[in-house]
């Protein structure tokens, strides 16, 4: 007698509004196929007012988990049964996994960045001085994970003082790293002792591909690791300018792939093929 087979797919997906252009499914579906998993990733347009109903729907429909994007990353917290300690520190959840009947919140954005720094750039955050341009959701996740991974000092450079100071307070109070806030005025001069510089703003994101963060590029020195959070285009104008000054560069595509790979592993228990995921995104972004 042949072994019983299941014709049912396991379901995961993303809640967001807007959601139509979210690329996550493009990398998840080929990764499921390459791992031999009968799973599907759905993009679900969920309006802010419908979030509670959508989470109840996930429970009823037995989804194995889901991702969250704008505007749900913070609002989802009150609908979950538990939140991982780092996601609680960051104050936002981008991934939910189901364990039995419980929904557990995680944040894989900063961990994805950390993995890209370690594996793709070959850099060790321990003892490093890191400068973040921006203090939004992505910067928060990245800075907290870098601090928890052993970065010695974090400078947060941001236009809005309130957001920048709030991130610095979290870093000072809840992580071992030292942290300082610098108001972003004019062209920012990178401190000579910085090891890693990260553009964690949306400046340079498609279609504004020629936009550059206000940085004095003459202060970018050879050997500095310059990272960009922007995945599309992967080779941003900022990274090109940094490379022209002799800096090492790390694009935002790796972070996007790894944050998805970490969610994939949380849901399925299987390590995905990150090369398959990256290739799918490179094709999508042309
Ligand atoms: P937020 O809206 O939460 O934060 C945006 C940040 O950029 C804020 O610090 C904001 O400053 C700053 N900013 C925006 N425009 C300007 C400007 N013209 N001058 C100075 N500062 C500016 O966005 P997120 O943090 O969620 O996302 C930021 C970027 O990260 C997006 O492009 C997103 O696509 C990307 N991202 C990439 C991921 C990846 O996996 N590669 C994962 C998550 C996000 P202020 O506080 O003053 O408004």
PDB file of N, CA and C in Angstrom, residues 30-108:
ATOM      1  N   UNK A  30       9.791  29.743  -4.253  1.00  0.00           N
ATOM      2  CA  UNK A  30      10.834  28.852  -4.782  1.00  0.00           C
ATOM      3  C   UNK A  30      11.624  28.156  -3.685  1.00  0.00           C
ATOM      4  N   UNK A  31      11.755  28.818  -2.522  1.00  0.00           N
ATOM      5  CA  UNK A  31      12.495  28.170  -1.421  1.00  0.00           C
ATOM      6  C   UNK A  31      11.694  26.986  -0.871  1.00  0.00           C
ATOM      7  N   UNK A  32      10.369  27.136  -0.776  1.00  0.00           N
ATOM      8  CA  UNK A  32       9.540  25.986  -0.350  1.00  0.00           C
ATOM      9  C   UNK A  32       9.723  24.836  -1.341  1.00  0.00           C
ATOM     10  N   UNK A  33       9.640  25.168  -2.642  1.00  0.00           N
ATOM     11  CA  UNK A  33       9.746  24.127  -3.672  1.00  0.00           C
ATOM     12  C   UNK A  33      11.104  23.451  -3.588  1.00  0.00           C
ATOM     13  N   UNK A  34      12.159  24.262  -3.418  1.00  0.00           N
ATOM     14  CA  UNK A  34      13.497  23.673  -3.401  1.00  0.00           C
ATOM     15  C   UNK A  34      13.713  22.808  -2.162  1.00  0.00           C
ATOM     16  N   UNK A  35      12.977  23.095  -1.071  1.00  0.00           N
ATOM     17  CA  UNK A  35      13.088  22.267   0.147  1.00  0.00           C
ATOM     18  C   UNK A  35      12.095  21.099   0.123  1.00  0.00           C
ATOM     19  N   UNK A  36      11.327  20.983  -0.960  1.00  0.00           N
ATOM     20  CA  UNK A  36      10.360  19.879  -1.066  1.00  0.00           C
ATOM     21  C   UNK A  36       9.181  20.047  -0.130  1.00  0.00           C
ATOM     22  N   UNK A  37       8.837  21.315   0.199  1.00  0.00           N
ATOM     23  CA  UNK A  37       7.734  21.574   1.136  1.00  0.00           C
ATOM     24  C   UNK A  37       6.485  22.009   0.376  1.00  0.00           C
ATOM     25  N   UNK A  38       5.356  21.420   0.749  1.00  0.00           N
ATOM     26  CA  UNK A  38       4.091  21.747   0.091  1.00  0.00           C
ATOM     27  C   UNK A  38       3.447  22.932   0.827  1.00  0.00           C
ATOM     28  N   UNK A  39       4.131  24.078   0.770  1.00  0.00           N
ATOM     29  CA  UNK A  39       3.700  25.282   1.485  1.00  0.00           C
ATOM     30  C   UNK A  39       3.380  26.386   0.480  1.00  0.00           C
ATOM     31  N   UNK A  40       2.530  27.309   0.865  1.00  0.00           N
ATOM     32  CA  UNK A  40       2.185  28.456   0.015  1.00  0.00           C
ATOM     33  C   UNK A  40       2.284  29.746   0.834  1.00  0.00           C
ATOM     34  N   UNK A  41       2.709  30.830   0.141  1.00  0.00           N
ATOM     35  CA  UNK A  41       2.864  32.143   0.779  1.00  0.00           C
ATOM     36  C   UNK A  41       1.895  33.117   0.118  1.00  0.00           C
ATOM     37  N   UNK A  42       0.957  33.648   0.880  1.00  0.00           N
ATOM     38  CA  UNK A  42      -0.090  34.517   0.344  1.00  0.00           C
ATOM     39  C   UNK A  42       0.133  35.973   0.758  1.00  0.00           C
ATOM     40  N   UNK A  43       0.005  36.906  -0.191  1.00  0.00           N
ATOM     41  CA  UNK A  43      -0.009  38.331   0.146  1.00  0.00           C
ATOM     42  C   UNK A  43      -1.447  38.713   0.467  1.00  0.00           C
ATOM     43  N   UNK A  44      -1.684  39.198   1.678  1.00  0.00           N
ATOM     44  CA  UNK A  44      -3.053  39.477   2.122  1.00  0.00           C
ATOM     45  C   UNK A  44      -3.196  40.952   2.460  1.00  0.00           C
ATOM     46  N   UNK A  45      -4.077  41.641   1.740  1.00  0.00           N
ATOM     47  CA  UNK A  45      -4.308  43.061   2.046  1.00  0.00           C
ATOM     48  C   UNK A  45      -5.204  43.141   3.267  1.00  0.00           C
ATOM     49  N   UNK A  46      -4.620  43.600   4.365  1.00  0.00           N
ATOM     50  CA  UNK A  46      -5.352  43.712   5.627  1.00  0.00           C
ATOM     51  C   UNK A  46      -5.314  45.179   6.048  1.00  0.00           C
ATOM     52  N   UNK A  47      -6.466  45.819   6.117  1.00  0.00           N
ATOM     53  CA  UNK A  47      -6.514  47.213   6.553  1.00  0.00           C
ATOM     54  C   UNK A  47      -6.269  47.286   8.058  1.00  0.00           C
ATOM     55  N   UNK A  48      -5.804  48.444   8.529  1.00  0.00           N
ATOM     56  CA  UNK A  48      -5.484  48.594   9.953  1.00  0.00           C
ATOM     57  C   UNK A  48      -6.670  48.205  10.825  1.00  0.00           C
ATOM     58  N   UNK A  49      -7.867  48.589  10.455  1.00  0.00           N
ATOM     59  CA  UNK A  49      -9.044  48.317  11.293  1.00  0.00           C
ATOM     60  C   UNK A  49      -9.407  46.832  11.320  1.00  0.00           C
ATOM     61  N   UNK A  50      -8.877  46.069  10.384  1.00  0.00           N
ATOM     62  CA  UNK A  50      -9.236  44.642  10.298  1.00  0.00           C
ATOM     63  C   UNK A  50      -8.180  43.716  10.894  1.00  0.00           C
ATOM     64  N   UNK A  51      -7.154  44.281  11.548  1.00  0.00           N
ATOM     65  CA  UNK A  51      -6.051  43.428  11.998  1.00  0.00           C
ATOM     66  C   UNK A  51      -6.508  42.352  12.990  1.00  0.00           C
ATOM     67  N   UNK A  52      -7.338  42.732  13.969  1.00  0.00           N
ATOM     68  CA  UNK A  52      -7.774  41.746  14.972  1.00  0.00           C
ATOM     69  C   UNK A  52      -8.514  40.600  14.287  1.00  0.00           C
ATOM     70  N   UNK A  53      -9.391  40.929  13.348  1.00  0.00           N
ATOM     71  CA  UNK A  53     -10.150  39.889  12.640  1.00  0.00           C
ATOM     72  C   UNK A  53      -9.217  39.019  11.807  1.00  0.00           C
ATOM     73  N   UNK A  54      -8.201  39.638  11.202  1.00  0.00           N
ATOM     74  CA  UNK A  54      -7.264  38.869  10.377  1.00  0.00           C
ATOM     75  C   UNK A  54      -6.459  37.891  11.240  1.00  0.00           C
ATOM     76  N   UNK A  55      -6.042  38.332  12.433  1.00  0.00           N
ATOM     77  CA  UNK A  55      -5.286  37.426  13.320  1.00  0.00           C
ATOM     78  C   UNK A  55      -6.192  36.275  13.768  1.00  0.00           C
ATOM     79  N   UNK A  56      -7.455  36.585  14.065  1.00  0.00           N
ATOM     80  CA  UNK A  56      -8.404  35.523  14.428  1.00  0.00           C
ATOM     81  C   UNK A  56      -8.574  34.568  13.237  1.00  0.00           C
ATOM     82  N   UNK A  57      -8.558  35.120  12.034  1.00  0.00           N
ATOM     83  CA  UNK A  57      -8.678  34.297  10.827  1.00  0.00           C
ATOM     84  C   UNK A  57      -7.509  33.349  10.670  1.00  0.00           C
ATOM     85  N   UNK A  58      -6.316  33.831  10.984  1.00  0.00           N
ATOM     86  CA  UNK A  58      -5.107  32.995  10.922  1.00  0.00           C
ATOM     87  C   UNK A  58      -5.248  31.794  11.857  1.00  0.00           C
ATOM     88  N   UNK A  59      -5.778  32.077  13.054  1.00  0.00           N
ATOM     89  CA  UNK A  59      -5.968  30.981  14.016  1.00  0.00           C
ATOM     90  C   UNK A  59      -6.993  29.995  13.459  1.00  0.00           C
ATOM     91  N   UNK A  60      -8.118  30.510  12.930  1.00  0.00           N
ATOM     92  CA  UNK A  60      -9.194  29.637  12.442  1.00  0.00           C
ATOM     93  C   UNK A  60      -8.758  28.826  11.231  1.00  0.00           C
ATOM     94  N   UNK A  61      -7.933  29.450  10.380  1.00  0.00           N
ATOM     95  CA  UNK A  61      -7.532  28.794   9.130  1.00  0.00           C
ATOM     96  C   UNK A  61      -6.256  27.969   9.283  1.00  0.00           C
ATOM     97  N   UNK A  62      -5.740  27.914  10.512  1.00  0.00           N
ATOM     98  CA  UNK A  62      -4.554  27.095  10.792  1.00  0.00           C
ATOM     99  C   UNK A  62      -3.325  27.501  10.011  1.00  0.00           C
ATOM    100  N   UNK A  63      -3.167  28.824   9.763  1.00  0.00           N
ATOM    101  CA  UNK A  63      -1.906  29.269   9.167  1.00  0.00           C
ATOM    102  C   UNK A  63      -0.767  28.863  10.113  1.00  0.00           C
ATOM    103  N   UNK A  64       0.389  28.546   9.536  1.00  0.00           N
ATOM    104  CA  UNK A  64       1.553  28.195  10.358  1.00  0.00           C
ATOM    105  C   UNK A  64       2.282  29.438  10.857  1.00  0.00           C
ATOM    106  N   UNK A  65       1.959  30.589  10.266  1.00  0.00           N
ATOM    107  CA  UNK A  65       2.598  31.827  10.683  1.00  0.00           C
ATOM    108  C   UNK A  65       2.335  32.892   9.650  1.00  0.00           C
ATOM    109  N   UNK A  66       2.841  34.102   9.905  1.00  0.00           N
ATOM    110  CA  UNK A  66       2.683  35.174   8.932  1.00  0.00           C
ATOM    111  C   UNK A  66       3.692  36.285   9.200  1.00  0.00           C
ATOM    112  N   UNK A  67       3.916  37.069   8.151  1.00  0.00           N
ATOM    113  CA  UNK A  67       4.739  38.280   8.257  1.00  0.00           C
ATOM    114  C   UNK A  67       3.836  39.493   8.371  1.00  0.00           C
ATOM    115  N   UNK A  68       4.427  40.571   8.918  1.00  0.00           N
ATOM    116  CA  UNK A  68       3.686  41.830   9.014  1.00  0.00           C
ATOM    117  C   UNK A  68       4.497  42.947   8.397  1.00  0.00           C
ATOM    118  N   UNK A  69       3.810  43.799   7.659  1.00  0.00           N
ATOM    119  CA  UNK A  69       4.467  44.990   7.142  1.00  0.00           C
ATOM    120  C   UNK A  69       3.541  46.169   7.407  1.00  0.00           C
ATOM    121  N   UNK A  70       3.892  47.337   6.843  1.00  0.00           N
ATOM    122  CA  UNK A  70       3.116  48.565   7.104  1.00  0.00           C
ATOM    123  C   UNK A  70       1.629  48.287   6.948  1.00  0.00           C
ATOM    124  N   UNK A  71       0.731  48.647   7.875  1.00  0.00           N
ATOM    125  CA  UNK A  71       0.935  49.417   9.109  1.00  0.00           C
ATOM    126  C   UNK A  71       0.826  48.557  10.373  1.00  0.00           C
ATOM    127  N   UNK A  72       1.209  47.289  10.325  1.00  0.00           N
ATOM    128  CA  UNK A  72       0.827  46.365  11.397  1.00  0.00           C
ATOM    129  C   UNK A  72       1.934  45.953  12.369  1.00  0.00           C
ATOM    130  N   UNK A  73       3.192  46.354  12.121  1.00  0.00           N
ATOM    131  CA  UNK A  73       4.305  45.767  12.890  1.00  0.00           C
ATOM    132  C   UNK A  73       4.219  46.051  14.393  1.00  0.00           C
ATOM    133  N   UNK A  74       3.674  47.188  14.756  1.00  0.00           N
ATOM    134  CA  UNK A  74       3.533  47.518  16.184  1.00  0.00           C
ATOM    135  C   UNK A  74       2.145  47.113  16.679  1.00  0.00           C
ATOM    136  N   UNK A  75       1.133  47.382  15.877  1.00  0.00           N
ATOM    137  CA  UNK A  75      -0.251  47.126  16.295  1.00  0.00           C
ATOM    138  C   UNK A  75      -0.510  45.646  16.585  1.00  0.00           C
ATOM    139  N   UNK A  76       0.243  44.760  15.928  1.00  0.00           N
ATOM    140  CA  UNK A  76      -0.021  43.325  16.107  1.00  0.00           C
ATOM    141  C   UNK A  76       0.321  42.826  17.516  1.00  0.00           C
ATOM    142  N   UNK A  77       1.186  43.573  18.221  1.00  0.00           N
ATOM    143  CA  UNK A  77       1.675  43.106  19.531  1.00  0.00           C
ATOM    144  C   UNK A  77       0.535  42.707  20.467  1.00  0.00           C
ATOM    145  N   UNK A  78      -0.538  43.499  20.478  1.00  0.00           N
ATOM    146  CA  UNK A  78      -1.605  43.224  21.451  1.00  0.00           C
ATOM    147  C   UNK A  78      -2.488  42.029  21.068  1.00  0.00           C
ATOM    148  N   UNK A  79      -2.262  41.469  19.884  1.00  0.00           N
ATOM    149  CA  UNK A  79      -3.070  40.329  19.462  1.00  0.00           C
ATOM    150  C   UNK A  79      -2.336  38.992  19.622  1.00  0.00           C
ATOM    151  N   UNK A  80      -1.125  39.041  20.165  1.00  0.00           N
ATOM    152  CA  UNK A  80      -0.302  37.825  20.232  1.00  0.00           C
ATOM    153  C   UNK A  80      -0.306  37.228  21.632  1.00  0.00           C
ATOM    154  N   UNK A  81       0.090  35.963  21.732  1.00  0.00           N
ATOM    155  CA  UNK A  81       0.123  35.288  23.033  1.00  0.00           C
ATOM    156  C   UNK A  81       1.460  35.504  23.738  1.00  0.00           C
ATOM    157  N   UNK A  82       2.517  35.738  22.960  1.00  0.00           N
ATOM    158  CA  UNK A  82       3.848  35.995  23.542  1.00  0.00           C
ATOM    159  C   UNK A  82       4.694  36.691  22.498  1.00  0.00           C
ATOM    160  N   UNK A  83       5.736  37.375  22.982  1.00  0.00           N
ATOM    161  CA  UNK A  83       6.637  38.098  22.074  1.00  0.00           C
ATOM    162  C   UNK A  83       8.070  37.773  22.488  1.00  0.00           C
ATOM    163  N   UNK A  84       8.911  37.447  21.525  1.00  0.00           N
ATOM    164  CA  UNK A  84      10.321  37.139  21.811  1.00  0.00           C
ATOM    165  C   UNK A  84      10.985  38.365  22.451  1.00  0.00           C
ATOM    166  N   UNK A  85      11.960  38.152  23.364  1.00  0.00           N
ATOM    167  CA  UNK A  85      12.553  39.281  24.099  1.00  0.00           C
ATOM    168  C   UNK A  85      13.125  40.380  23.200  1.00  0.00           C
ATOM    169  N   UNK A  86      13.802  40.012  22.105  1.00  0.00           N
ATOM    170  CA  UNK A  86      14.387  41.069  21.264  1.00  0.00           C
ATOM    171  C   UNK A  86      13.299  41.846  20.515  1.00  0.00           C
ATOM    172  N   UNK A  87      12.240  41.156  20.101  1.00  0.00           N
ATOM    173  CA  UNK A  87      11.134  41.850  19.420  1.00  0.00           C
ATOM    174  C   UNK A  87      10.446  42.802  20.400  1.00  0.00           C
ATOM    175  N   UNK A  88      10.357  42.384  21.673  1.00  0.00           N
ATOM    176  CA  UNK A  88       9.754  43.262  22.693  1.00  0.00           C
ATOM    177  C   UNK A  88      10.611  44.509  22.881  1.00  0.00           C
ATOM    178  N   UNK A  89      11.932  44.326  22.866  1.00  0.00           N
ATOM    179  CA  UNK A  89      12.847  45.472  22.986  1.00  0.00           C
ATOM    180  C   UNK A  89      12.708  46.427  21.807  1.00  0.00           C
ATOM    181  N   UNK A  90      12.630  45.843  20.628  1.00  0.00           N
ATOM    182  CA  UNK A  90      12.501  46.644  19.398  1.00  0.00           C
ATOM    183  C   UNK A  90      11.127  47.313  19.376  1.00  0.00           C
ATOM    184  N   UNK A  91      10.135  46.641  19.969  1.00  0.00           N
ATOM    185  CA  UNK A  91       8.778  47.196  20.011  1.00  0.00           C
ATOM    186  C   UNK A  91       8.000  46.950  18.734  1.00  0.00           C
ATOM    187  N   UNK A  92       8.436  45.960  17.958  1.00  0.00           N
ATOM    188  CA  UNK A  92       7.752  45.665  16.694  1.00  0.00           C
ATOM    189  C   UNK A  92       7.977  44.201  16.327  1.00  0.00           C
ATOM    190  N   UNK A  93       7.010  43.662  15.606  1.00  0.00           N
ATOM    191  CA  UNK A  93       7.047  42.254  15.196  1.00  0.00           C
ATOM    192  C   UNK A  93       6.876  42.203  13.680  1.00  0.00           C
ATOM    193  N   UNK A  94       7.788  41.483  12.999  1.00  0.00           N
ATOM    194  CA  UNK A  94       7.591  41.329  11.544  1.00  0.00           C
ATOM    195  C   UNK A  94       7.250  39.894  11.159  1.00  0.00           C
ATOM    196  N   UNK A  95       7.347  38.980  12.152  1.00  0.00           N
ATOM    197  CA  UNK A  95       7.092  37.564  11.883  1.00  0.00           C
ATOM    198  C   UNK A  95       6.342  36.961  13.059  1.00  0.00           C
ATOM    199  N   UNK A  96       5.310  36.192  12.762  1.00  0.00           N
ATOM    200  CA  UNK A  96       4.587  35.464  13.811  1.00  0.00           C
ATOM    201  C   UNK A  96       4.641  33.983  13.476  1.00  0.00           C
ATOM    202  N   UNK A  97       4.940  33.188  14.489  1.00  0.00           N
ATOM    203  CA  UNK A  97       4.912  31.733  14.293  1.00  0.00           C
ATOM    204  C   UNK A  97       3.869  31.148  15.207  1.00  0.00           C
ATOM    205  N   UNK A  98       3.261  30.047  14.759  1.00  0.00           N
ATOM    206  CA  UNK A  98       2.248  29.388  15.585  1.00  0.00           C
ATOM    207  C   UNK A  98       2.856  28.175  16.248  1.00  0.00           C
ATOM    208  N   UNK A  99       2.708  28.103  17.563  1.00  0.00           N
ATOM    209  CA  UNK A  99       3.166  26.929  18.305  1.00  0.00           C
ATOM    210  C   UNK A  99       1.928  26.368  18.991  1.00  0.00           C
ATOM    211  N   UNK A 100       1.391  25.282  18.467  1.00  0.00           N
ATOM    212  CA  UNK A 100       0.101  24.791  18.974  1.00  0.00           C
ATOM    213  C   UNK A 100      -0.954  25.851  18.694  1.00  0.00           C
ATOM    214  N   UNK A 101      -1.621  26.305  19.757  1.00  0.00           N
ATOM    215  CA  UNK A 101      -2.641  27.345  19.584  1.00  0.00           C
ATOM    216  C   UNK A 101      -2.098  28.740  19.847  1.00  0.00           C
ATOM    217  N   UNK A 102      -0.817  28.822  20.178  1.00  0.00           N
ATOM    218  CA  UNK A 102      -0.247  30.120  20.567  1.00  0.00           C
ATOM    219  C   UNK A 102       0.444  30.810  19.393  1.00  0.00           C
ATOM    220  N   UNK A 103       0.255  32.127  19.318  1.00  0.00           N
ATOM    221  CA  UNK A 103       0.932  32.927  18.296  1.00  0.00           C
ATOM    222  C   UNK A 103       2.056  33.712  18.964  1.00  0.00           C
ATOM    223  N   UNK A 104       3.285  33.492  18.476  1.00  0.00           N
ATOM    224  CA  UNK A 104       4.473  34.092  19.089  1.00  0.00           C
ATOM    225  C   UNK A 104       5.067  35.116  18.124  1.00  0.00           C
ATOM    226  N   UNK A 105       5.297  36.334  18.630  1.00  0.00           N
ATOM    227  CA  UNK A 105       5.858  37.402  17.802  1.00  0.00           C
ATOM    228  C   UNK A 105       7.375  37.392  17.803  1.00  0.00           C
ATOM    229  N   UNK A 106       7.952  37.611  16.632  1.00  0.00           N
ATOM    230  CA  UNK A 106       9.409  37.664  16.472  1.00  0.00           C
ATOM    231  C   UNK A 106       9.750  38.873  15.612  1.00  0.00           C
ATOM    232  N   UNK A 107      11.005  39.294  15.654  1.00  0.00           N
ATOM    233  CA  UNK A 107      11.447  40.313  14.710  1.00  0.00           C
ATOM    234  C   UNK A 107      12.711  39.806  14.035  1.00  0.00           C
ATOM    235  N   UNK A 108      12.643  39.546  12.748  1.00  0.00           N
ATOM    236  CA  UNK A 108      13.789  38.960  12.040  1.00  0.00           C
ATOM    237  C   UNK A 108      14.569  39.996  11.226  1.00  0.00           C
TER     238      UNK A 108
END
